Coordinates of N, CA and C in Angstrom, one line a residue:
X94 N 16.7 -9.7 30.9 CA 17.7 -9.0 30.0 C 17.3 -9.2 28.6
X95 N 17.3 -8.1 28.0 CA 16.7 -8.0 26.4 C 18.0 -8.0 25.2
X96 N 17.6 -8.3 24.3 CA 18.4 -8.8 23.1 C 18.2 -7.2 22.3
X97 N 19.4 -7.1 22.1 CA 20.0 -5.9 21.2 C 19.6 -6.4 20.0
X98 N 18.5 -6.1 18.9 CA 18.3 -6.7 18.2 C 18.3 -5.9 16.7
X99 N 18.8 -4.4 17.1 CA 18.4 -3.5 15.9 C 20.0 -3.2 15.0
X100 N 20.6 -4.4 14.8 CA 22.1 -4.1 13.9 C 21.3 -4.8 12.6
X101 N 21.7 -4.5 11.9 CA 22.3 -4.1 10.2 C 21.6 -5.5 9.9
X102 N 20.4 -5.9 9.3 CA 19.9 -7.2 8.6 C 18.7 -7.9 10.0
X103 N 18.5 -6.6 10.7 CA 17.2 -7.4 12.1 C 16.3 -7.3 10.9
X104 N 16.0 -6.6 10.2 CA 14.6 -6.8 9.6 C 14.4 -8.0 8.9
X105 N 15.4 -9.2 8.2 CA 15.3 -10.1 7.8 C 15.3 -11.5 9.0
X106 N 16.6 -11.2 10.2 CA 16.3 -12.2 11.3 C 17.7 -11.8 11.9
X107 N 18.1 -12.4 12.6 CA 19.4 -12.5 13.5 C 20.3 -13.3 13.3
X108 N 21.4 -12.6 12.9 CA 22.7 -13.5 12.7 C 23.4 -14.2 13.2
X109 N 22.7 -15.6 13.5 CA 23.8 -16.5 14.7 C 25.3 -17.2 14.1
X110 N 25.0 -17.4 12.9 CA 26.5 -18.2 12.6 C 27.0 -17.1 11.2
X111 N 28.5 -17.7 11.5 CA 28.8 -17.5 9.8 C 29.2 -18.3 9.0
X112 N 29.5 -18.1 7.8 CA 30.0 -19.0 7.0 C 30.9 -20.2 7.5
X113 N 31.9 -19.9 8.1 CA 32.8 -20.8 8.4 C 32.6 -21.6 9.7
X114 N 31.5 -21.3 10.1 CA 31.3 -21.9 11.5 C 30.0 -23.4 10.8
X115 N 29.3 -22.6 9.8 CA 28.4 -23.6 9.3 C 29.4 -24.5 7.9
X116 N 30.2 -24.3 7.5 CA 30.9 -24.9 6.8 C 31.9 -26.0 7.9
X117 N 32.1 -25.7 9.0 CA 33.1 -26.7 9.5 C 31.7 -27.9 10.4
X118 N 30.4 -27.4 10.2 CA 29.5 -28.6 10.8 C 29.4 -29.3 10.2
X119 N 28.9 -28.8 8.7 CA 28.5 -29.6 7.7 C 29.5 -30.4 7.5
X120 N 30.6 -29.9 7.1 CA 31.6 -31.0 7.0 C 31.8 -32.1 7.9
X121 N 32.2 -31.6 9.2 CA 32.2 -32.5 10.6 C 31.1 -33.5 10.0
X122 N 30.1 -33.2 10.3 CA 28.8 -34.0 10.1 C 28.9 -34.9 8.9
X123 N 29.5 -34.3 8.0 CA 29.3 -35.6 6.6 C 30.5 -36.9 7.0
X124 N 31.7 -36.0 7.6 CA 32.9 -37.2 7.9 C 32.2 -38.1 9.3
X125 N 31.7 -37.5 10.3 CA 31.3 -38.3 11.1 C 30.4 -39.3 10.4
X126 N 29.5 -38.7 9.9 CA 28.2 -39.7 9.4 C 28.9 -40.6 8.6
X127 N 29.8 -40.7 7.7 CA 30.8 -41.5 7.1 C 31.4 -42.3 8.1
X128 N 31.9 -42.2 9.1 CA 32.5 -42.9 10.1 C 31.2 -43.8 10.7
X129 N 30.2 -43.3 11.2 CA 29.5 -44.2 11.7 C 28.7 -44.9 10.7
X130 N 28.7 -44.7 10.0 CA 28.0 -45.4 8.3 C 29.1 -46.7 8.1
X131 N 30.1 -46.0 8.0 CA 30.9 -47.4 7.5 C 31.3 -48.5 8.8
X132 N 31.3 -47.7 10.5 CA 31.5 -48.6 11.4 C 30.5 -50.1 11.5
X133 N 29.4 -49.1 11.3 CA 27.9 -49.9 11.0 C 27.9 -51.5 10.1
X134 N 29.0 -51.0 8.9 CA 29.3 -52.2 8.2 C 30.2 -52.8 8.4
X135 N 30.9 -52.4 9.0 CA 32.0 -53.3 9.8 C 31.6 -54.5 11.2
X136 N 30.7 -53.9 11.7 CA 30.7 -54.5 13.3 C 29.2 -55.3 13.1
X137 N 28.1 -54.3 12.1 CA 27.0 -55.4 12.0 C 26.7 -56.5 11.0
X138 N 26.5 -57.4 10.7 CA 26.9 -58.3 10.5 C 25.5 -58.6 9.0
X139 N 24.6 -57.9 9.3 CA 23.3 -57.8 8.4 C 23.8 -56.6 7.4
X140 N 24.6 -55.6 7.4 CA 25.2 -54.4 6.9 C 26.2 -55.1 6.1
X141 N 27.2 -55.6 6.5 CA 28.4 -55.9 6.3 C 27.7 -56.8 4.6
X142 N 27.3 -57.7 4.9 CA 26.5 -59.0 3.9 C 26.0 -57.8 3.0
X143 N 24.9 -56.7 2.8 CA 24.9 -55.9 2.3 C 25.7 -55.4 1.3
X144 N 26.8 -55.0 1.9 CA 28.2 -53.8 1.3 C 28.8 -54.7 0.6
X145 N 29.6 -55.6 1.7 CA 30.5 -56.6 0.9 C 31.8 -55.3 0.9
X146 N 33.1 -56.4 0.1 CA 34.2 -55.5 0.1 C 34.5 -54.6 1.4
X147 N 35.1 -55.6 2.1 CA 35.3 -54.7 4.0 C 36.6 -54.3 3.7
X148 N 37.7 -54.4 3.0 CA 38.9 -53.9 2.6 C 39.0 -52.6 2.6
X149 N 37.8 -52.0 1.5 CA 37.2 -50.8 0.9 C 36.8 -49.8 2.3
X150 N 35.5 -50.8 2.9 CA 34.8 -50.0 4.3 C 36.3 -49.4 5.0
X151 N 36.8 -50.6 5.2 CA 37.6 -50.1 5.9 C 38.7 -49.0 5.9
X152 N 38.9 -49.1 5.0 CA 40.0 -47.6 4.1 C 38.9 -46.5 4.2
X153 N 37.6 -46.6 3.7 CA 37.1 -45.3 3.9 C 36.9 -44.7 5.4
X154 N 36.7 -45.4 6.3 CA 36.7 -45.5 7.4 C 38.0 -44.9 8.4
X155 N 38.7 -45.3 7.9 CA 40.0 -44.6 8.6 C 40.4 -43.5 8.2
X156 N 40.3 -43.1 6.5 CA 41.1 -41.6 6.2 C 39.7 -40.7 6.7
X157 N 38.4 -41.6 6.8 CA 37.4 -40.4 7.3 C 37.5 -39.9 8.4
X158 N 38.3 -40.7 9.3 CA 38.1 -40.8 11.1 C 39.9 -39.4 11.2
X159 N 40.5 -39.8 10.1 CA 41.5 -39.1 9.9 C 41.3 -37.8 9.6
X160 N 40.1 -37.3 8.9 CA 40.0 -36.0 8.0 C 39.1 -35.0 8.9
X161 N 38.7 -36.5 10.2 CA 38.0 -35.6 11.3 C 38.0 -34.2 11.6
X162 N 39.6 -34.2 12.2 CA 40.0 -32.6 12.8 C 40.0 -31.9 11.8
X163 N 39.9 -31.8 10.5 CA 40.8 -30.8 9.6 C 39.6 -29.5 9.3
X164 N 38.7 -29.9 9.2 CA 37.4 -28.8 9.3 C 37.9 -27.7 10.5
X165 N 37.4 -28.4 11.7 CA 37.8 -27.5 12.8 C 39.3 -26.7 12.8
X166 N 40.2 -27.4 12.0 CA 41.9 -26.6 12.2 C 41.6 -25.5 10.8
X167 N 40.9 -26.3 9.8 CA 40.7 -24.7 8.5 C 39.9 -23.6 9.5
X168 N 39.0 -24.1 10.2 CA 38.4 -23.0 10.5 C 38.3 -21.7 11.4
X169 N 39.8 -22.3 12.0 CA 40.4 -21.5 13.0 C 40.7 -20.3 12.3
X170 N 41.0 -20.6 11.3 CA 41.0 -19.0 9.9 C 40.8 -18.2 10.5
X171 N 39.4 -18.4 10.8 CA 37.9 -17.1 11.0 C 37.3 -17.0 12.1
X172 N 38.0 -15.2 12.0 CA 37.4 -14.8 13.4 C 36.3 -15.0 14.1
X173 N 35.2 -15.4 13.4 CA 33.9 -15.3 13.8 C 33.3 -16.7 14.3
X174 N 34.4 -18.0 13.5 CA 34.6 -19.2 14.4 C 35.2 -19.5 15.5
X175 N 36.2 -18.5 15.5 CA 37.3 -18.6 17.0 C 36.4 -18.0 18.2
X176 N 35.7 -16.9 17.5 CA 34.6 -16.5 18.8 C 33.5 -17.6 19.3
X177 N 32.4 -18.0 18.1 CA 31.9 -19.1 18.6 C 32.7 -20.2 19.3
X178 N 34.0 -21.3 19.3 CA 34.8 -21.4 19.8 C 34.5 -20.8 21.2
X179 N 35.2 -19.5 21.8 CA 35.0 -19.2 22.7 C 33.7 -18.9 23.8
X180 N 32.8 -18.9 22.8 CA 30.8 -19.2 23.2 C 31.3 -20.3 24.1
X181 N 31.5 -21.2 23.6 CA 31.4 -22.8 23.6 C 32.3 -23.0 24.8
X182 N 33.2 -22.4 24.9 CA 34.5 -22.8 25.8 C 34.1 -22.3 27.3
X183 N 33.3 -21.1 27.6 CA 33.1 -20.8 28.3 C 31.5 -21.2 29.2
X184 N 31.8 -21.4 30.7 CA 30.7 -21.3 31.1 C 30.3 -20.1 32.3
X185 N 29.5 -19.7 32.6 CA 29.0 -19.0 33.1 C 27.8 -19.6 34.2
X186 N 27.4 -18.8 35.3 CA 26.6 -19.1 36.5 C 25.2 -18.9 35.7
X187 N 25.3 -18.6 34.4 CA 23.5 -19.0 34.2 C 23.7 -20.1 33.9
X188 N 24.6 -20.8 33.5 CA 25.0 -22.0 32.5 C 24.5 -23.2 33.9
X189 N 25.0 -22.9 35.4 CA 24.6 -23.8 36.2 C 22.9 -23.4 36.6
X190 N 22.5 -22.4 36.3 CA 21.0 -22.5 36.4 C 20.6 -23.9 35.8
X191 N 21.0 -23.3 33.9 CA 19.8 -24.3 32.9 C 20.4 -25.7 33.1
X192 N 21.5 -26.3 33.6 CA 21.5 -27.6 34.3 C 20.5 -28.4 35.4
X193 N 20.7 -27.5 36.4 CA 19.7 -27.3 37.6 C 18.3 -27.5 37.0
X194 N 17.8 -26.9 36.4 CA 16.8 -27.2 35.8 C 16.4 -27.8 34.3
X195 N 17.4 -28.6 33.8 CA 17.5 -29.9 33.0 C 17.3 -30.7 33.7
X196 N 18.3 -31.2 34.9 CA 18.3 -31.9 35.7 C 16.7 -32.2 36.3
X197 N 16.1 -31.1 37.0 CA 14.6 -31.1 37.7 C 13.4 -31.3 36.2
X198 N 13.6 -31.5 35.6 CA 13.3 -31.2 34.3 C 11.9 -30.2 34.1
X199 N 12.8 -29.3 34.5 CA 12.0 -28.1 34.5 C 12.0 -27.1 33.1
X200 N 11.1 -27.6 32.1 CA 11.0 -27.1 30.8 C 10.5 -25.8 30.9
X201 N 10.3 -25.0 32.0 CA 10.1 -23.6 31.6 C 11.3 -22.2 30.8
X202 N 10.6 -21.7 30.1 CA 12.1 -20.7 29.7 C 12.6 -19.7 30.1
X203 N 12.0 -19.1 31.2 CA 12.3 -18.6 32.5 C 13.4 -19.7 33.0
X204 N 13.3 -20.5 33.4 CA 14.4 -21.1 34.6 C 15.9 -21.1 33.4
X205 N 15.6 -21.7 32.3 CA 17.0 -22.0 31.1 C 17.8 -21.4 30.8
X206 N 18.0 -20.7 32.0 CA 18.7 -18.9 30.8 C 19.9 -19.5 29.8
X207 N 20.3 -18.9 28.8 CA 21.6 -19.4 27.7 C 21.7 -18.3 27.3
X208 N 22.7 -18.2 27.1 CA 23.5 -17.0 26.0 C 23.5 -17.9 24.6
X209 N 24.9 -17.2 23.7 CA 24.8 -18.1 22.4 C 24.2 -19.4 22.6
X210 N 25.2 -20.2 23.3 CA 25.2 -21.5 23.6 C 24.3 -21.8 24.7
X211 N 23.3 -23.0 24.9 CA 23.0 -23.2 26.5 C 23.9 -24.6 27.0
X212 N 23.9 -24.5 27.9 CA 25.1 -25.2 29.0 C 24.5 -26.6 27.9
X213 N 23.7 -27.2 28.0 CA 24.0 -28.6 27.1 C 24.2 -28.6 25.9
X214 N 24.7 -27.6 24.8 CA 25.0 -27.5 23.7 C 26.8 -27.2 24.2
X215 N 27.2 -27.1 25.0 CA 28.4 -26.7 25.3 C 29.0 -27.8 26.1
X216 N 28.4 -28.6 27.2 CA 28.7 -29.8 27.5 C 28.8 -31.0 26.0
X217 N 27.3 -31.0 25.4 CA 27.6 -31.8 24.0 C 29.0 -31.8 23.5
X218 N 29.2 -30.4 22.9 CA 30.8 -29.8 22.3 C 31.5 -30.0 22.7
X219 N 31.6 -30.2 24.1 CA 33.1 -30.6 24.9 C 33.0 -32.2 24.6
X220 N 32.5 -33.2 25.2 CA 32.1 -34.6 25.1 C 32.6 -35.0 23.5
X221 N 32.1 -34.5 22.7 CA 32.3 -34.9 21.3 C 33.7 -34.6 20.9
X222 N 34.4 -33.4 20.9 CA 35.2 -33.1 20.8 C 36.6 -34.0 21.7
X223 N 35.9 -34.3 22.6 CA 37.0 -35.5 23.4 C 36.9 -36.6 22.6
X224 N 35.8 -37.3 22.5 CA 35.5 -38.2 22.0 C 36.1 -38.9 20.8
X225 N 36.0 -37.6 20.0 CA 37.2 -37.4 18.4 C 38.3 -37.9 18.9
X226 N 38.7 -37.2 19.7 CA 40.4 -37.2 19.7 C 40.8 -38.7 20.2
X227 N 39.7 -39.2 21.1 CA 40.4 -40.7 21.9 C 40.0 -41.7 20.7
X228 N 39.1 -41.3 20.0 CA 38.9 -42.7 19.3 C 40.1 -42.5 17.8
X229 N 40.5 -40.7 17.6 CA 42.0 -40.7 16.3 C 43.1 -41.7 17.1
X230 N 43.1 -41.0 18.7 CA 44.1 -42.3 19.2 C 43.9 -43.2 19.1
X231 N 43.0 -43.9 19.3 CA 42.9 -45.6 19.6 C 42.8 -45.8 18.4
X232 N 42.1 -45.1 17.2 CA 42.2 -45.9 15.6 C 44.0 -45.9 15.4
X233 N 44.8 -44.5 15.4 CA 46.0 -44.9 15.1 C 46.9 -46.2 15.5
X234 N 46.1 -46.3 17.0 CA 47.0 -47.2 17.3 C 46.5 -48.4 16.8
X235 N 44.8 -49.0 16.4 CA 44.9 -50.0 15.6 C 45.3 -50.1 14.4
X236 N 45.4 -49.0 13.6 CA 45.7 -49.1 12.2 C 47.3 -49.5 11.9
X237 N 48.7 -48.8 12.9 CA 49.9 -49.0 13.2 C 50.5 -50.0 14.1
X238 N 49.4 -51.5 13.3 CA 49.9 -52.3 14.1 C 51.7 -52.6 15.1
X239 N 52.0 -52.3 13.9 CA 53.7 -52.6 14.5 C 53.8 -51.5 15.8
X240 N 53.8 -50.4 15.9 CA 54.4 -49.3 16.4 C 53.5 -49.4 17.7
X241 N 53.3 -50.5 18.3 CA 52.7 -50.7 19.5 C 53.0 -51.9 20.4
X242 N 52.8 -52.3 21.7 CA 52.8 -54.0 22.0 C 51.2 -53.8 21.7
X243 N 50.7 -55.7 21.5 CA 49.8 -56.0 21.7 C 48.4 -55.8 22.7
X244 N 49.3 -55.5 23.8 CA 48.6 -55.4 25.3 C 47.8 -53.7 24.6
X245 N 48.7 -53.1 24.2 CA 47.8 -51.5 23.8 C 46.5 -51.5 23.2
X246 N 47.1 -52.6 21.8 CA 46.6 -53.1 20.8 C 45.1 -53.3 21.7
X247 N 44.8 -54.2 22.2 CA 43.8 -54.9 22.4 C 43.0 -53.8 23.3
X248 N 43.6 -52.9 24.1 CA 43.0 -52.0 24.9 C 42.3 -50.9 23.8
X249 N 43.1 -50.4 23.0 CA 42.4 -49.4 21.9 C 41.6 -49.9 21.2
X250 N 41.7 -51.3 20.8 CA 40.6 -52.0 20.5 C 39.0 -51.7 21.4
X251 N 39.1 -52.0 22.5 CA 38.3 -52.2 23.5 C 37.7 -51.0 23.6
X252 N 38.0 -50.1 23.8 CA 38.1 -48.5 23.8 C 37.3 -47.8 22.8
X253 N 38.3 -48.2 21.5 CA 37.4 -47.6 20.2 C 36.0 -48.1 19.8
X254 N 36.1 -49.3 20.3 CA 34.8 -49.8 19.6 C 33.2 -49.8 21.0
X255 N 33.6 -49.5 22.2 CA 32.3 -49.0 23.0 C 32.2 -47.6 23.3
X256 N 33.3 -46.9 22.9 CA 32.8 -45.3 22.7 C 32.4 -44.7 21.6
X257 N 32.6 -46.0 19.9 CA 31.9 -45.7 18.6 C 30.1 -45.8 19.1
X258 N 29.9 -47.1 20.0 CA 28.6 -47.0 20.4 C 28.2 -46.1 21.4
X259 N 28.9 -45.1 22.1 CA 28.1 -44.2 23.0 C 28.2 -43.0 21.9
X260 N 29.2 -43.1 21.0 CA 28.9 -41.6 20.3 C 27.6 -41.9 19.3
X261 N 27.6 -43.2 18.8 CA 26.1 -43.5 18.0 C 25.0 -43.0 18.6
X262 N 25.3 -43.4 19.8 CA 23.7 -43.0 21.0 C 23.8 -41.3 20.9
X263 N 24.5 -41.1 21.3 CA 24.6 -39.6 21.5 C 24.2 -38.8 20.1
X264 N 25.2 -38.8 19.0 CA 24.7 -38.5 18.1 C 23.2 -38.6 18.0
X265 N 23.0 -39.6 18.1 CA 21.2 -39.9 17.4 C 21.2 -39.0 18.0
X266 N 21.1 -38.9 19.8 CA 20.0 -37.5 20.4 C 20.2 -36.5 19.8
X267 N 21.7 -36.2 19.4 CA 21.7 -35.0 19.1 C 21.0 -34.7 17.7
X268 N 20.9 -35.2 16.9 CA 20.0 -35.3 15.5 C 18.6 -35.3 15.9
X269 N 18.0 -36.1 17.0 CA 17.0 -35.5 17.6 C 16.1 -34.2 17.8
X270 N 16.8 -34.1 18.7 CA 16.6 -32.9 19.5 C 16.7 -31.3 17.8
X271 N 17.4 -31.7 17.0 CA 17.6 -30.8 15.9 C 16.3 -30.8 15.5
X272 N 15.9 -32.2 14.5 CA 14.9 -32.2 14.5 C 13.3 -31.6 15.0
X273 N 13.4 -31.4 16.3 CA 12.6 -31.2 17.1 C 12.7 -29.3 16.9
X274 N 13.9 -28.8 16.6 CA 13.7 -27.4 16.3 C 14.2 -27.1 15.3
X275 N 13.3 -26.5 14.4 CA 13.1 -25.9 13.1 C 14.0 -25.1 12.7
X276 N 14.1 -24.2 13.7 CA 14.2 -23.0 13.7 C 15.8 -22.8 14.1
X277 N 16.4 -23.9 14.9 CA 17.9 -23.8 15.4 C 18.0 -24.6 13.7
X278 N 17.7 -25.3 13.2 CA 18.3 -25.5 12.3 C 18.4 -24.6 10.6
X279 N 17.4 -23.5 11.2 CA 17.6 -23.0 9.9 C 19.2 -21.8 10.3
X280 N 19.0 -22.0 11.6 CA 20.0 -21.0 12.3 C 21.6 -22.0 11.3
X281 N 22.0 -22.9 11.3 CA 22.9 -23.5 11.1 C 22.7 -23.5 9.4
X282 N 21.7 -23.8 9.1 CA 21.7 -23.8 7.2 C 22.0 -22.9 6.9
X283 N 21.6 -21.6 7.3 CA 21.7 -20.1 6.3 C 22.0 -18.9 7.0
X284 N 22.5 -19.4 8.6 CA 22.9 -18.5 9.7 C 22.2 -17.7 10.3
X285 N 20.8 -17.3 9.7 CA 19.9 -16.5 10.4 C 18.6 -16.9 11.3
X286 N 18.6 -16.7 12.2 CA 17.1 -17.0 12.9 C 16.3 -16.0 13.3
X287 N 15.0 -16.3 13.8 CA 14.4 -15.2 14.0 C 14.6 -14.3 15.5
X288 N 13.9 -13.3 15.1 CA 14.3 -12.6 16.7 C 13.4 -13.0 17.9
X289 N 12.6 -13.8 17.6 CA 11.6 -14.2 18.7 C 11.7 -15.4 19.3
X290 N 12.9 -16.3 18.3 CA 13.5 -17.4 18.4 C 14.5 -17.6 19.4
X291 N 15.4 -16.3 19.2 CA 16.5 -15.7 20.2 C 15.9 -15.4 21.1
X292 N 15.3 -14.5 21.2 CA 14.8 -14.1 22.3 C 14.1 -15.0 23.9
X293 N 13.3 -16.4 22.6 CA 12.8 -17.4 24.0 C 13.9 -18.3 24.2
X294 N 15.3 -18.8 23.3 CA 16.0 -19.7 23.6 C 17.1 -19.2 23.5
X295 N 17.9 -18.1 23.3 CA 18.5 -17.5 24.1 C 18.7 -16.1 24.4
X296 N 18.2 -15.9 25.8 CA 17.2 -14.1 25.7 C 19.1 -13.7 26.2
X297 N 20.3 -14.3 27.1 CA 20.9 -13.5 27.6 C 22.2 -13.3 26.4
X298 N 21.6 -14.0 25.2 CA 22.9 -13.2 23.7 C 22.7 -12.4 23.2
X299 N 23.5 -11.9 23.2 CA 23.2 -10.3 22.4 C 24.1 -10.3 21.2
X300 N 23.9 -10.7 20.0 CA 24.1 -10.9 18.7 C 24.9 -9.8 18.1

C-alpha cells in the first residue's frame, strides 16, 4: 500500500505533526523531566547532598507532577491533536502483525506494517498515560495527608515510588530509541519528515 504523498508542501517533506500536538510533548516532556529530575534528589542520597533544600525539591516536584495533565487538556483545543489522539487510541490487525514480529524480533520492514503510529508507540502512550494518572493519585494522596487513613498512606507510598522507577526505565528507552532516529525526531521538532521516511516506517499512513 502506497503513501498519497502529493498534498500541498510534499516538495519540502510530509506533514506528520502540528503545532499543538508538538507543543503538548515538549511540554509533557519538560514537566516530566522535572518530575524525574527532582524524584532523583529526593530518593538518591549522592543527588540530594548535591541540591540540598529538599523543602524546595519537593514543592517543585509536586505542582510539576500536578501541571502533568494540563498540556494534554489545552490541547484538546485542536483538531489535529484530537485526531492524533485517535491515531493513538486505535488499534488495528496490522498493529497485531508489528507485535508478532517485535516479539520474533523480526526487524524487517516488510513484517512492521504501522500507520501514523506503530503498535509500540501506541502501547508506549497507553502505559504512560496510565502511569500519570496512578502516580497524580498516589502523590495526592501523599501530599493530603489528613484526607486519608494511614493504611492508604503507606500503600500510595509504595506504589508511587516503584512505578517512579519503572517509568525511569521506560522513559530512558524511550529517549533511546529517539535518539536512534533522526529523522522521527525532526518529525516532532518542526512536524515535517521526509517521504522516504514515511514511506519505510510507516508505508500504511496516508498523511
Amino acid at each position: 500500500m502506497s503513501l498519497r504523498l502529493d498534498a500541498p508542501g510534499a516538495a519540502t517533506g510530509v506533514r506528520r505533526f502540528g503545532r499543538a500536538t508538538r507543543w503538548v510533548h515538549r511540554t509533557t516532556a519538560v514537566l516530566m523531566g522535572v518530575c524525574v529530575a527532582t524524584a532523583a534528589c529526593l530518593y538518591i542520597p549522592q543527588f540530594a547532598e548535591l541540591v540540598g533544600r529538599r523543602e524546595l525539591v519537593v514543592r517543585i516536584h509536586e505542582w510539576a507532577g500536578l501541571a502533568l495533565p494540563v498540556p494534554l487538556l489545552a490541547g484538546l483545543a485542536s483538531r489535529l491533536f484530537r485526531a492524533d489522539l485517535g491515531f493513538l487510541n486505535r488499534f488495528g490487525p496490522h498493529d497485531r502483525v508489528w507485535l508478532r514480529a517485535a516479539v520474533r524480533r523480526d526487524k524487517r520492514r516488510s513484517s512492521r506494517p504501522a500507520g501514523k503510529f506503530n503498535a509500540g508507540q501506541k502501547i508506549y502512550a497507553a502505559w504512560i498515560a496510565g502511569a500519570t494518572l496512578v502516580m497524580l493519585g498516589t502523590g495526592l494522596i501523599m501530599w493530603f495527608t489528613h484526607l486519608t487513613p494511614l493504611q492508604w498512606r503507606t500503600s500510595a507510598t509504595f506504589v508511587h515510588d516503584w512505578l517512579a522507577l519503572t517509568i525511569g526505565i521506560v522513559l530512558a528507552g524511550h529517549i533511546g530509541m529517539a535518539l536512534g532516529d533522526p529523522e522521527a525526531r525532526r518529525g516532532m521538532r518542526t512536524g515535517l519528515v521526509s517521504r522516504e521516511w514515511a514511506e519505510r516506517e510507516h508505508r500504511l499512513w496516508r498523511p
